[in-house]
């Protein structure tokens, strides 16, 4: 017989856990919301900033100009020439945005990236919502979704890359849209075709975006083989159609540029970027791991000892479990793709997709805390685990969000000096080669050669640099603008010894402006 004191104690136990969970979740939401507001301010400032935020922005801008002019993916055998690193979807979106709204083209490209980031946050929330079991309640699922979506905007790789004119955020948005539609297809099968087309769009935005479709269709092959085959067929047919059109319209140039020219040497030390970013986000990883452990422990009995057919039937009956399995598969494959960060020239953009999936896992880790708010039953987990899940995990999330910085990317270089450099480039009567390619475009000059990729091609024997060296020796260029000088890692990664030697010989005069080194000919010694 249960005593009145026992019942009262159990009810009090539920009440204080609800108070703890409510307070912890509210605090986490407040901190995350404040961070989101700062993210929006920073994104707007970056969009309006007229100069380079990242080395790759200028070349992407130049690529977009040539793609819409019908001159994309051309020959690189003669100067001038540039390599097109990526498929054209992002470039076309950026130029269409600029044309539609009368925007500056760089600002338009950054806007596409920023809006894509907002969409990723929305899709992350929706995926989180669907991965919460229905028995947890709609309110609990909504809280988890809200937190998961907001966490995404605190992630450092996302915050840094969100407002840049680069392809990564748009590609990730298409991937997340595809995953969300695939999760919805568990309830509405026809949506699998929409998921497949989103994956096609992602791959033709950035060709390495294969983790999401691979994870999605591996899970669907387990849960709904017929549905998976239908989606795969749509994806393959759509992909082949786009590939065929691009190959035909560029006389094979698309394949040469995207797959043959887009090469980089591997540098194992760059893998340390994964470690440094993981350490910075340690409490998010901890919260995700702990929450996932308890969630899987709760769900494991339903699948223990079941046959493959039994597991399939259970996953069909519990779409939230199938959605969670898809998220875990996505995170696993995105983790495997991190090896590509070892390429020379890589940056934290190689971690963006992986970190975005982490946001979903963090949102899912809030399930027990969200459920505790509305729980009225006296049947609870053990007190220690209840406190951990209901209060400590949300506080870990709040603390991590508080500790992560909100990057202000517009402080990179003095504006007045950068404007002076633009004026010098505009006044030049001959071409200028610059590590800051946005400066060239601001000066109404075309980007005629990109240092980094041609250094990689030359090192692999894919491009003959001798004609270019002869142009340098003949003073074909007005001057060079570089970040650093010979002997420094960044400079040496962008200029081969032969090119660097020719620059030093033909352009021996050095000046410093806006944080750059200007290499001038002897005749400009008094400049």
Short mmCIF file of C-alpha atoms in Angstrom, two decimals, residues 82-527:
data_model
loop_
_atom_site.label_atom_id
_atom_site.label_comp_id
_atom_site.label_asym_id
_atom_site.label_seq_id
_atom_site.Cartn_x
_atom_site.Cartn_y
_atom_site.Cartn_z
CA UNK A 82 40.15 31.39 -64.32
CA UNK A 83 39.06 28.05 -62.90
CA UNK A 84 35.41 27.48 -61.98
CA UNK A 85 35.57 25.52 -58.73
CA UNK A 86 31.85 24.85 -58.36
CA UNK A 87 28.66 24.19 -60.33
CA UNK A 88 26.58 27.26 -61.23
CA UNK A 89 23.47 27.21 -59.02
CA UNK A 90 24.74 29.65 -56.36
CA UNK A 91 26.23 31.97 -58.96
CA UNK A 92 22.92 32.11 -60.83
CA UNK A 93 20.95 32.71 -57.62
CA UNK A 94 23.26 35.57 -56.66
CA UNK A 95 23.08 37.30 -60.02
CA UNK A 96 19.32 36.79 -60.22
CA UNK A 97 18.94 38.38 -56.77
CA UNK A 98 21.08 41.34 -57.81
CA UNK A 99 19.04 41.84 -60.97
CA UNK A 100 15.67 41.38 -59.30
CA UNK A 101 16.28 43.85 -56.47
CA UNK A 102 18.76 46.20 -58.12
CA UNK A 103 21.40 45.27 -55.58
CA UNK A 104 25.15 45.46 -55.61
CA UNK A 105 26.26 42.05 -56.85
CA UNK A 106 28.54 41.32 -53.90
CA UNK A 107 25.80 42.32 -51.45
CA UNK A 108 23.34 40.15 -53.37
CA UNK A 109 25.62 37.12 -53.13
CA UNK A 110 26.05 37.66 -49.41
CA UNK A 111 22.30 38.07 -49.02
CA UNK A 112 21.70 34.73 -50.72
CA UNK A 113 24.11 33.13 -48.24
CA UNK A 114 22.55 34.86 -45.22
CA UNK A 115 18.99 33.94 -46.26
CA UNK A 116 20.18 30.38 -46.90
CA UNK A 117 21.50 30.28 -43.34
CA UNK A 118 18.13 31.40 -41.99
CA UNK A 119 16.51 28.63 -44.01
CA UNK A 120 18.94 26.06 -42.61
CA UNK A 121 17.97 27.16 -39.11
CA UNK A 122 14.30 26.74 -40.00
CA UNK A 123 14.83 23.31 -41.53
CA UNK A 124 16.98 22.25 -38.55
CA UNK A 125 14.05 23.12 -36.29
CA UNK A 126 11.56 21.25 -38.46
CA UNK A 127 13.75 18.15 -38.60
CA UNK A 128 14.19 18.27 -34.84
CA UNK A 129 10.42 18.56 -34.39
CA UNK A 130 9.79 15.44 -36.47
CA UNK A 131 12.47 13.43 -34.65
CA UNK A 132 10.74 13.88 -31.28
CA UNK A 133 8.33 10.99 -30.49
CA UNK A 134 4.68 11.97 -30.60
CA UNK A 135 4.14 10.74 -27.05
CA UNK A 136 6.45 13.52 -25.86
CA UNK A 137 3.81 16.05 -26.87
CA UNK A 138 3.65 18.83 -29.45
CA UNK A 139 4.77 21.50 -27.00
CA UNK A 140 7.90 19.56 -26.04
CA UNK A 141 8.74 18.95 -29.71
CA UNK A 142 8.27 22.65 -30.46
CA UNK A 143 10.63 23.66 -27.63
CA UNK A 144 13.30 21.26 -28.90
CA UNK A 145 12.84 22.52 -32.44
CA UNK A 146 13.13 26.14 -31.35
CA UNK A 147 16.34 25.49 -29.44
CA UNK A 148 17.84 23.37 -32.20
CA UNK A 149 17.13 26.06 -34.77
CA UNK A 150 18.59 28.83 -32.60
CA UNK A 151 21.71 26.85 -31.70
CA UNK A 152 22.66 26.80 -35.36
CA UNK A 153 23.23 30.56 -35.42
CA UNK A 154 25.70 30.38 -32.53
CA UNK A 155 27.99 27.85 -34.25
CA UNK A 156 31.21 29.61 -35.15
CA UNK A 157 31.70 28.15 -38.67
CA UNK A 158 28.09 29.06 -39.49
CA UNK A 159 28.30 32.57 -38.03
CA UNK A 160 31.54 33.28 -39.90
CA UNK A 161 30.43 31.85 -43.23
CA UNK A 162 26.76 32.93 -43.23
CA UNK A 163 27.18 36.37 -44.84
CA UNK A 164 29.95 35.54 -47.32
CA UNK A 165 29.65 35.31 -51.09
CA UNK A 166 30.48 31.62 -51.08
CA UNK A 167 28.49 28.57 -52.14
CA UNK A 168 28.45 26.68 -48.83
CA UNK A 169 25.36 28.05 -47.10
CA UNK A 170 23.12 27.73 -50.17
CA UNK A 171 24.35 24.17 -50.75
CA UNK A 172 23.68 23.25 -47.12
CA UNK A 173 20.22 24.84 -47.29
CA UNK A 174 19.31 22.63 -50.25
CA UNK A 175 20.64 19.58 -48.38
CA UNK A 176 18.64 20.36 -45.24
CA UNK A 177 15.54 21.02 -47.34
CA UNK A 178 16.03 17.59 -48.89
CA UNK A 179 16.41 15.89 -45.51
CA UNK A 180 13.31 17.63 -44.16
CA UNK A 181 11.25 16.61 -47.19
CA UNK A 182 12.54 13.04 -46.84
CA UNK A 183 11.46 13.02 -43.19
CA UNK A 184 8.04 14.34 -44.25
CA UNK A 185 7.92 11.66 -46.95
CA UNK A 186 7.66 9.07 -44.18
CA UNK A 187 4.12 10.41 -43.77
CA UNK A 188 3.52 11.79 -47.29
CA UNK A 189 5.45 9.57 -49.73
CA UNK A 190 5.13 11.88 -52.75
CA UNK A 191 7.48 14.36 -51.08
CA UNK A 192 10.41 12.02 -51.67
CA UNK A 193 10.64 13.43 -55.20
CA UNK A 194 10.98 16.95 -53.81
CA UNK A 195 13.74 15.70 -51.51
CA UNK A 196 15.54 14.14 -54.47
CA UNK A 197 15.40 17.37 -56.47
CA UNK A 198 16.71 19.35 -53.49
CA UNK A 199 19.67 16.98 -53.33
CA UNK A 200 20.28 17.54 -57.04
CA UNK A 201 20.23 21.31 -56.45
CA UNK A 202 22.67 20.89 -53.54
CA UNK A 203 25.16 18.89 -55.61
CA UNK A 204 24.96 21.40 -58.45
CA UNK A 205 25.66 24.16 -55.92
CA UNK A 206 28.65 22.37 -54.38
CA UNK A 207 29.65 19.03 -55.84
CA UNK A 208 30.75 17.49 -52.53
CA UNK A 209 27.27 17.64 -50.96
CA UNK A 210 26.73 13.89 -50.93
CA UNK A 211 26.37 13.17 -47.21
CA UNK A 212 22.68 14.17 -47.01
CA UNK A 213 21.42 12.14 -50.01
CA UNK A 214 23.56 9.14 -49.02
CA UNK A 215 22.23 9.15 -45.45
CA UNK A 216 18.66 9.76 -46.56
CA UNK A 217 18.42 6.97 -49.06
CA UNK A 218 20.37 4.48 -46.93
CA UNK A 219 17.78 4.95 -44.19
CA UNK A 220 14.85 4.93 -46.60
CA UNK A 221 16.13 1.70 -48.16
CA UNK A 222 15.83 0.17 -44.70
CA UNK A 223 12.48 1.70 -43.78
CA UNK A 224 10.68 2.08 -47.14
CA UNK A 225 12.63 0.38 -49.96
CA UNK A 226 10.04 1.22 -52.63
CA UNK A 227 9.97 4.87 -51.57
CA UNK A 228 13.77 4.97 -51.57
CA UNK A 229 13.99 3.55 -55.08
CA UNK A 230 11.53 6.14 -56.34
CA UNK A 231 13.56 8.96 -54.80
CA UNK A 232 16.85 7.59 -56.09
CA UNK A 233 15.41 7.31 -59.60
CA UNK A 234 14.27 10.95 -59.51
CA UNK A 235 17.63 12.08 -58.17
CA UNK A 236 19.67 10.13 -60.74
CA UNK A 237 17.51 11.19 -63.70
CA UNK A 238 17.46 14.82 -62.56
CA UNK A 239 21.19 14.84 -61.92
CA UNK A 240 22.03 13.28 -65.25
CA UNK A 241 19.76 15.72 -67.07
CA UNK A 242 21.47 18.74 -65.49
CA UNK A 243 24.93 17.25 -65.95
CA UNK A 244 24.21 16.53 -69.60
CA UNK A 245 22.93 20.04 -70.21
CA UNK A 246 25.93 21.67 -68.54
CA UNK A 247 28.40 19.40 -70.30
CA UNK A 248 26.83 20.03 -73.69
CA UNK A 249 26.52 23.81 -73.24
CA UNK A 250 30.17 24.15 -72.16
CA UNK A 251 31.67 21.66 -74.65
CA UNK A 252 32.78 19.48 -71.76
CA UNK A 253 34.27 22.39 -69.86
CA UNK A 254 31.97 21.90 -66.87
CA UNK A 255 33.37 18.43 -66.12
CA UNK A 256 36.96 19.55 -66.68
CA UNK A 257 36.68 22.47 -64.29
CA UNK A 258 34.59 20.94 -61.52
CA UNK A 259 36.24 17.52 -61.41
CA UNK A 260 39.65 17.74 -63.08
CA UNK A 261 40.88 21.26 -62.36
CA UNK A 262 39.46 21.58 -58.85
CA UNK A 263 42.35 19.80 -57.14
CA UNK A 264 44.33 20.52 -54.00
CA UNK A 265 47.30 19.03 -52.24
CA UNK A 266 46.59 17.39 -48.89
CA UNK A 267 48.12 18.69 -45.69
CA UNK A 268 47.43 16.53 -42.64
CA UNK A 269 48.05 19.42 -40.24
CA UNK A 270 44.84 21.04 -41.46
CA UNK A 271 42.87 18.31 -39.72
CA UNK A 272 43.68 20.16 -36.50
CA UNK A 273 40.98 22.64 -37.49
CA UNK A 274 38.45 19.94 -36.60
CA UNK A 275 39.93 19.61 -33.13
CA UNK A 276 40.02 23.35 -32.48
CA UNK A 277 36.41 23.87 -33.58
CA UNK A 278 35.24 20.85 -31.57
CA UNK A 279 36.92 22.19 -28.43
CA UNK A 280 35.27 25.58 -28.92
CA UNK A 281 31.87 23.85 -29.06
CA UNK A 282 32.64 21.20 -26.43
CA UNK A 283 29.50 21.75 -24.34
CA UNK A 284 27.24 21.39 -27.36
CA UNK A 285 28.86 18.07 -28.20
CA UNK A 286 28.56 17.01 -24.57
CA UNK A 287 24.88 17.93 -24.37
CA UNK A 288 24.14 16.16 -27.65
CA UNK A 289 25.99 13.01 -26.58
CA UNK A 290 24.36 12.83 -23.14
CA UNK A 291 20.86 13.55 -24.42
CA UNK A 292 21.28 11.05 -27.23
CA UNK A 293 22.49 8.37 -24.82
CA UNK A 294 19.38 8.64 -22.66
CA UNK A 295 17.09 8.85 -25.67
CA UNK A 296 18.55 5.73 -27.27
CA UNK A 297 18.45 3.94 -23.93
CA UNK A 298 14.73 4.66 -23.73
CA UNK A 299 14.06 3.51 -27.29
CA UNK A 300 16.34 0.46 -27.38
CA UNK A 301 13.93 -2.00 -25.71
CA UNK A 302 11.47 -1.59 -28.58
CA UNK A 303 14.09 -2.87 -31.06
CA UNK A 304 16.15 -5.29 -28.98
CA UNK A 305 16.02 -8.81 -30.37
CA UNK A 306 13.86 -7.85 -33.35
CA UNK A 307 14.55 -9.18 -36.84
CA UNK A 308 15.29 -6.85 -39.76
CA UNK A 309 11.63 -7.13 -40.72
CA UNK A 310 10.60 -6.30 -37.18
CA UNK A 311 12.92 -3.29 -37.06
CA UNK A 312 11.52 -2.07 -40.37
CA UNK A 313 7.95 -2.45 -39.16
CA UNK A 314 8.73 -0.60 -35.94
CA UNK A 315 10.46 2.26 -37.80
CA UNK A 316 7.47 2.54 -40.13
CA UNK A 317 5.16 2.70 -37.13
CA UNK A 318 7.39 5.28 -35.40
CA UNK A 319 8.37 7.93 -37.99
CA UNK A 320 10.19 9.89 -35.26
CA UNK A 321 12.59 6.97 -34.74
CA UNK A 322 13.21 6.78 -38.48
CA UNK A 323 13.85 10.52 -38.54
CA UNK A 324 16.34 10.18 -35.67
CA UNK A 325 18.09 7.35 -37.49
CA UNK A 326 18.35 9.57 -40.58
CA UNK A 327 19.85 12.42 -38.53
CA UNK A 328 22.40 10.05 -36.98
CA UNK A 329 23.33 8.66 -40.39
CA UNK A 330 23.67 12.21 -41.73
CA UNK A 331 25.93 13.22 -38.85
CA UNK A 332 28.06 10.11 -39.32
CA UNK A 333 28.57 10.66 -43.05
CA UNK A 334 29.13 14.39 -42.58
CA UNK A 335 31.81 13.47 -40.04
CA UNK A 336 33.47 11.19 -42.58
CA UNK A 337 33.49 14.05 -45.10
CA UNK A 338 35.58 16.16 -42.72
CA UNK A 339 38.68 14.50 -44.18
CA UNK A 340 38.39 16.97 -47.07
CA UNK A 341 39.45 19.80 -44.76
CA UNK A 342 43.01 18.50 -45.18
CA UNK A 343 43.13 20.12 -48.62
CA UNK A 344 45.51 23.06 -49.01
CA UNK A 345 43.45 26.26 -48.93
CA UNK A 346 40.68 24.79 -46.79
CA UNK A 347 38.87 26.80 -44.18
CA UNK A 348 36.20 26.23 -41.55
CA UNK A 349 33.55 26.22 -44.28
CA UNK A 350 34.38 22.51 -44.59
CA UNK A 351 32.82 22.09 -41.13
CA UNK A 352 29.59 23.98 -41.82
CA UNK A 353 27.35 21.05 -42.81
CA UNK A 354 28.65 18.87 -39.95
CA UNK A 355 28.02 21.60 -37.41
CA UNK A 356 24.53 22.26 -38.74
CA UNK A 357 23.62 18.62 -38.09
CA UNK A 358 25.06 19.04 -34.59
CA UNK A 359 22.47 21.78 -34.00
CA UNK A 360 19.71 19.23 -34.63
CA UNK A 361 21.29 16.80 -32.16
CA UNK A 362 21.52 19.55 -29.53
CA UNK A 363 17.86 20.33 -30.06
CA UNK A 364 16.99 16.65 -29.62
CA UNK A 365 18.98 16.55 -26.37
CA UNK A 366 16.45 18.97 -24.85
CA UNK A 367 13.60 16.43 -25.12
CA UNK A 368 13.55 15.26 -21.52
CA UNK A 369 13.73 18.82 -20.20
CA UNK A 370 10.92 19.90 -22.51
CA UNK A 371 8.80 16.90 -21.52
CA UNK A 372 9.43 17.58 -17.82
CA UNK A 373 7.69 20.95 -18.09
CA UNK A 374 4.35 19.36 -18.89
CA UNK A 375 4.76 16.09 -17.02
CA UNK A 376 2.13 15.45 -14.36
CA UNK A 377 2.76 11.76 -13.75
CA UNK A 378 4.71 10.77 -10.65
CA UNK A 379 6.47 8.08 -12.66
CA UNK A 380 9.88 9.60 -13.27
CA UNK A 381 13.38 8.57 -14.10
CA UNK A 382 15.89 8.23 -11.30
CA UNK A 383 16.38 11.65 -9.59
CA UNK A 384 20.00 12.00 -10.68
CA UNK A 385 19.27 11.46 -14.36
CA UNK A 386 16.10 13.53 -14.15
CA UNK A 387 18.02 16.54 -12.83
CA UNK A 388 20.75 16.04 -15.44
CA UNK A 389 18.31 15.97 -18.35
CA UNK A 390 15.84 18.54 -17.04
CA UNK A 391 18.22 21.26 -15.88
CA UNK A 392 21.90 20.66 -16.47
CA UNK A 393 21.74 20.00 -20.22
CA UNK A 394 19.84 23.22 -21.01
CA UNK A 395 22.29 25.13 -18.83
CA UNK A 396 25.21 23.58 -20.74
CA UNK A 397 23.62 24.83 -23.95
CA UNK A 398 23.10 28.30 -22.50
CA UNK A 399 26.68 28.45 -21.22
CA UNK A 400 28.08 27.33 -24.57
CA UNK A 401 26.06 29.92 -26.46
CA UNK A 402 27.20 32.62 -24.05
CA UNK A 403 30.87 31.68 -24.49
CA UNK A 404 30.85 31.58 -28.29
CA UNK A 405 31.83 34.89 -29.91
CA UNK A 406 29.75 36.79 -32.43
CA UNK A 407 32.26 37.59 -35.18
CA UNK A 408 32.44 41.13 -36.55
CA UNK A 409 33.94 40.53 -39.98
CA UNK A 410 33.82 44.15 -41.13
CA UNK A 411 36.83 45.12 -39.03
CA UNK A 412 39.21 43.14 -41.19
CA UNK A 413 40.84 46.05 -43.03
CA UNK A 414 40.78 49.87 -42.79
CA UNK A 415 38.19 51.15 -45.25
CA UNK A 416 40.02 54.36 -46.17
CA UNK A 417 43.22 52.51 -47.08
CA UNK A 418 41.26 49.89 -49.01
CA UNK A 419 39.59 52.65 -51.01
CA UNK A 420 43.03 54.08 -51.82
CA UNK A 421 44.11 50.67 -53.06
CA UNK A 422 40.99 50.43 -55.23
CA UNK A 423 41.88 53.81 -56.72
CA UNK A 424 45.42 52.62 -57.54
CA UNK A 425 44.06 49.52 -59.26
CA UNK A 426 41.51 51.56 -61.21
CA UNK A 427 44.25 53.93 -62.40
CA UNK A 428 46.50 51.09 -63.58
CA UNK A 429 46.79 50.89 -67.37
CA UNK A 430 47.75 47.24 -67.31
CA UNK A 431 46.19 44.21 -65.57
CA UNK A 432 46.67 43.76 -61.84
CA UNK A 433 46.98 40.40 -60.08
CA UNK A 434 45.60 40.49 -56.55
CA UNK A 435 44.96 38.12 -53.69
CA UNK A 436 42.02 40.42 -52.89
CA UNK A 437 39.94 39.95 -56.02
CA UNK A 438 37.04 42.03 -54.71
CA UNK A 439 39.35 45.04 -55.01
CA UNK A 440 39.79 44.29 -58.71
CA UNK A 441 36.07 44.16 -59.33
CA UNK A 442 35.47 47.31 -57.28
CA UNK A 443 38.01 49.00 -59.55
CA UNK A 444 36.08 47.78 -62.62
CA UNK A 445 38.85 45.33 -63.49
CA UNK A 446 38.24 41.69 -64.30
CA UNK A 447 39.83 38.87 -62.34
CA UNK A 448 42.09 37.42 -65.02
CA UNK A 449 44.01 34.89 -62.91
CA UNK A 450 43.52 33.43 -59.45
CA UNK A 451 46.76 32.65 -57.61
CA UNK A 452 45.78 29.76 -55.32
CA UNK A 453 44.15 27.36 -57.76
CA UNK A 454 46.80 27.81 -60.44
CA UNK A 455 49.49 27.14 -57.84
CA UNK A 456 47.72 23.85 -57.11
CA UNK A 457 47.36 22.98 -60.79
CA UNK A 458 51.01 23.77 -61.47
CA UNK A 459 52.14 21.67 -58.51
CA UNK A 460 50.16 18.72 -59.91
CA UNK A 461 51.45 19.20 -63.44
CA UNK A 462 47.96 20.11 -64.69
CA UNK A 463 48.91 23.60 -65.86
CA UNK A 464 52.01 24.91 -67.58
CA UNK A 465 53.07 28.02 -65.69
CA UNK A 466 55.94 28.96 -68.02
CA UNK A 467 53.90 31.25 -70.32
CA UNK A 468 52.58 33.09 -67.27
CA UNK A 469 56.09 33.48 -65.87
CA UNK A 470 57.17 35.01 -69.19
CA UNK A 471 54.31 37.52 -68.94
CA UNK A 472 55.57 38.54 -65.49
CA UNK A 473 59.13 38.91 -66.79
CA UNK A 474 57.84 41.05 -69.67
CA UNK A 475 56.08 43.40 -67.20
CA UNK A 476 52.68 42.59 -68.67
CA UNK A 477 51.11 43.50 -65.30
CA UNK A 478 50.98 46.86 -63.55
CA UNK A 479 51.67 45.36 -60.12
CA UNK A 480 50.81 42.49 -57.78
CA UNK A 481 48.84 42.68 -54.52
CA UNK A 482 49.56 39.84 -52.11
CA UNK A 483 48.90 38.83 -48.54
CA UNK A 484 52.37 38.56 -47.07
CA UNK A 485 55.59 37.79 -48.94
CA UNK A 486 57.92 34.96 -49.90
CA UNK A 487 58.70 32.58 -47.09
CA UNK A 488 55.33 33.04 -45.43
CA UNK A 489 52.96 30.07 -45.52
CA UNK A 490 49.99 31.85 -47.09
CA UNK A 491 52.06 33.48 -49.83
CA UNK A 492 53.93 30.27 -50.64
CA UNK A 493 50.65 28.35 -50.92
CA UNK A 494 49.43 30.76 -53.62
CA UNK A 495 52.58 31.38 -55.64
CA UNK A 496 54.89 28.63 -56.88
CA UNK A 497 58.64 29.19 -56.60
CA UNK A 498 58.86 30.02 -60.32
CA UNK A 499 56.06 32.61 -60.18
CA UNK A 500 57.30 34.07 -56.87
CA UNK A 501 60.81 34.36 -58.26
CA UNK A 502 59.59 36.13 -61.39
CA UNK A 503 57.58 38.59 -59.28
CA UNK A 504 60.60 39.32 -57.06
CA UNK A 505 62.78 39.95 -60.10
CA UNK A 506 60.40 41.99 -62.26
CA UNK A 507 58.53 43.76 -59.43
CA UNK A 508 61.21 44.31 -56.77
CA UNK A 509 59.72 47.39 -55.10
CA UNK A 510 57.45 46.65 -52.15
CA UNK A 511 54.89 48.92 -50.53
CA UNK A 512 52.31 48.13 -47.85
CA UNK A 513 48.73 49.35 -47.99
CA UNK A 514 45.48 48.17 -46.37
CA UNK A 515 47.30 45.20 -44.88
CA UNK A 516 48.56 43.99 -48.26
CA UNK A 517 51.97 43.94 -49.91
CA UNK A 518 52.18 45.73 -53.26
CA UNK A 519 54.88 44.45 -55.62
CA UNK A 520 55.83 47.27 -58.03
CA UNK A 521 58.27 47.49 -60.93
CA UNK A 522 61.51 49.43 -60.54
CA UNK A 523 60.02 52.33 -62.53
CA UNK A 524 57.48 52.85 -59.73
CA UNK A 525 60.06 53.07 -56.96
CA UNK A 526 58.90 56.59 -56.09
CA UNK A 527 55.19 55.71 -55.97
#
